[in-house]
Short mmCIF file of C-alpha atoms in Angstrom, two decimals:
data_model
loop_
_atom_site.label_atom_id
_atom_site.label_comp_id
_atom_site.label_asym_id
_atom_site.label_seq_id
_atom_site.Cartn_x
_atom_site.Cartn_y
_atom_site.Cartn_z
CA UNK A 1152 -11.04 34.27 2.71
CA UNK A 1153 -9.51 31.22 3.27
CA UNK A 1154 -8.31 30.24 6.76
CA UNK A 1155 -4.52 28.73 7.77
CA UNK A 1156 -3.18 27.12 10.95
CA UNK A 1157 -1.47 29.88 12.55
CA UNK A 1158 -1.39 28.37 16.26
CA UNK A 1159 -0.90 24.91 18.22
CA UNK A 1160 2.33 24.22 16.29
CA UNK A 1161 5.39 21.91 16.49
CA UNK A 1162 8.24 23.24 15.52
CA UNK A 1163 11.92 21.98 15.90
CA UNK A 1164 13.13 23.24 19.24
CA UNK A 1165 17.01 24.36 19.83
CA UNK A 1166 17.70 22.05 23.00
CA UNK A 1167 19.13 19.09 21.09
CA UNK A 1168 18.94 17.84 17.74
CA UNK A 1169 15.80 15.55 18.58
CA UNK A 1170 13.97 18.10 20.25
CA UNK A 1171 10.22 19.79 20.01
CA UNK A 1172 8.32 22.82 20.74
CA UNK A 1173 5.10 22.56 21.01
CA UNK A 1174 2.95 26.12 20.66
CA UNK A 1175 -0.05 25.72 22.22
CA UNK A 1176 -0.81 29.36 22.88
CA UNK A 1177 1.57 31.60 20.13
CA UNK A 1178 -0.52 33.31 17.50
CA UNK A 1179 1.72 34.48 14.74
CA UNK A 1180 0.45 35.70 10.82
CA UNK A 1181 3.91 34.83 10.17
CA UNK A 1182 3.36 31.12 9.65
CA UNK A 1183 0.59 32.01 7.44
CA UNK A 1184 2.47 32.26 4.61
CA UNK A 1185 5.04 29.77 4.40
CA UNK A 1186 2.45 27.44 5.41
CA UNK A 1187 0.32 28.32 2.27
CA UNK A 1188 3.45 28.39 0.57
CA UNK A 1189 4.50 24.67 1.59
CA UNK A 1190 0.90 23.99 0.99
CA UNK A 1191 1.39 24.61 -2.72
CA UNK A 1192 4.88 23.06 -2.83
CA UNK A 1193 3.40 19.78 -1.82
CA UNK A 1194 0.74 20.41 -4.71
CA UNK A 1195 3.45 20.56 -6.93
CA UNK A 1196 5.28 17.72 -6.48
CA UNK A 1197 1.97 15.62 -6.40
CA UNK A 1198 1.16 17.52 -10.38
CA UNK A 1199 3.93 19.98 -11.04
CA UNK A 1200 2.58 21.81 -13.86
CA UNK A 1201 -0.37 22.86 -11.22
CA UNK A 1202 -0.47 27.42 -11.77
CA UNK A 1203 -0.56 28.94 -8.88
CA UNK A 1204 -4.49 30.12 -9.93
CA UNK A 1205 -5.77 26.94 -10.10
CA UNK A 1206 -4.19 26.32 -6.84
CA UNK A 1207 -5.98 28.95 -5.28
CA UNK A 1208 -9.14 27.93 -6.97
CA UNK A 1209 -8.89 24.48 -5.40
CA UNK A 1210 -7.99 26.03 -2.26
CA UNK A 1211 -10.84 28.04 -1.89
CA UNK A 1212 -13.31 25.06 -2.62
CA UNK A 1213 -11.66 23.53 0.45
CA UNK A 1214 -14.37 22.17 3.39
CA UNK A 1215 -15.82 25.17 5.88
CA UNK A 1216 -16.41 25.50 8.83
CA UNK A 1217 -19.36 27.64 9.24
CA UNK A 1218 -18.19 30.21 6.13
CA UNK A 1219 -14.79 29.93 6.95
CA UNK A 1220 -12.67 27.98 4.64
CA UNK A 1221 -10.06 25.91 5.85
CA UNK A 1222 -6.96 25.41 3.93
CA UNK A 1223 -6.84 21.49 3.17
CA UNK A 1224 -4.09 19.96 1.35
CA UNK A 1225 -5.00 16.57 1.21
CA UNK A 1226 -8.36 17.70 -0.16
CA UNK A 1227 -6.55 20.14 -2.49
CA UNK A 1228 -4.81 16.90 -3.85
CA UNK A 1229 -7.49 14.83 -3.66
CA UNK A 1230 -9.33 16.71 -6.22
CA UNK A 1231 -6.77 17.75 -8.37
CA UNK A 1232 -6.59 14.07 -9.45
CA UNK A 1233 -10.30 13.66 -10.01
#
């Protein structure tokens, strides 16, 4: 089980074209996945012939917290280049 940022978020708000939201308190699964998603996209530019499985294997050898792993890009690509 691997563990995503699905709360305390800035997004772009809809006020102006320079504006923030920030989402201190909104719980939503639904950033879950385009946040994994974007998580792999940034993979790929870093080593673009990276499969999707050894994404997820990197992923899930991510730091915990307690037994919790927490999804870690920079550590993702940090070890994809050892």
């Amino acid at each position: 089980l691997c563990f995503v940022p699905s709360t305390r978020r800035t997004s772009a708000g809809n006020d102006s074209k320079t504006s923030y939201i920030h989402w201190s308190k909104a719980v939503s699964e639904s950033w879950t996945i385009p946040h994994f998603a974007g998580a792999y996209a940034v993979c790929l530019q870093e080593k673009p012939d990276l499969s999707f499985a050894k994404f997820i294997e990197l992923a899930k050898n991510c730091p915990t917290v307690g037994e919790r792993i927490i999804l870690n890009v920079a550590d993702i690509v940090k070890r994809m280049n050892e």
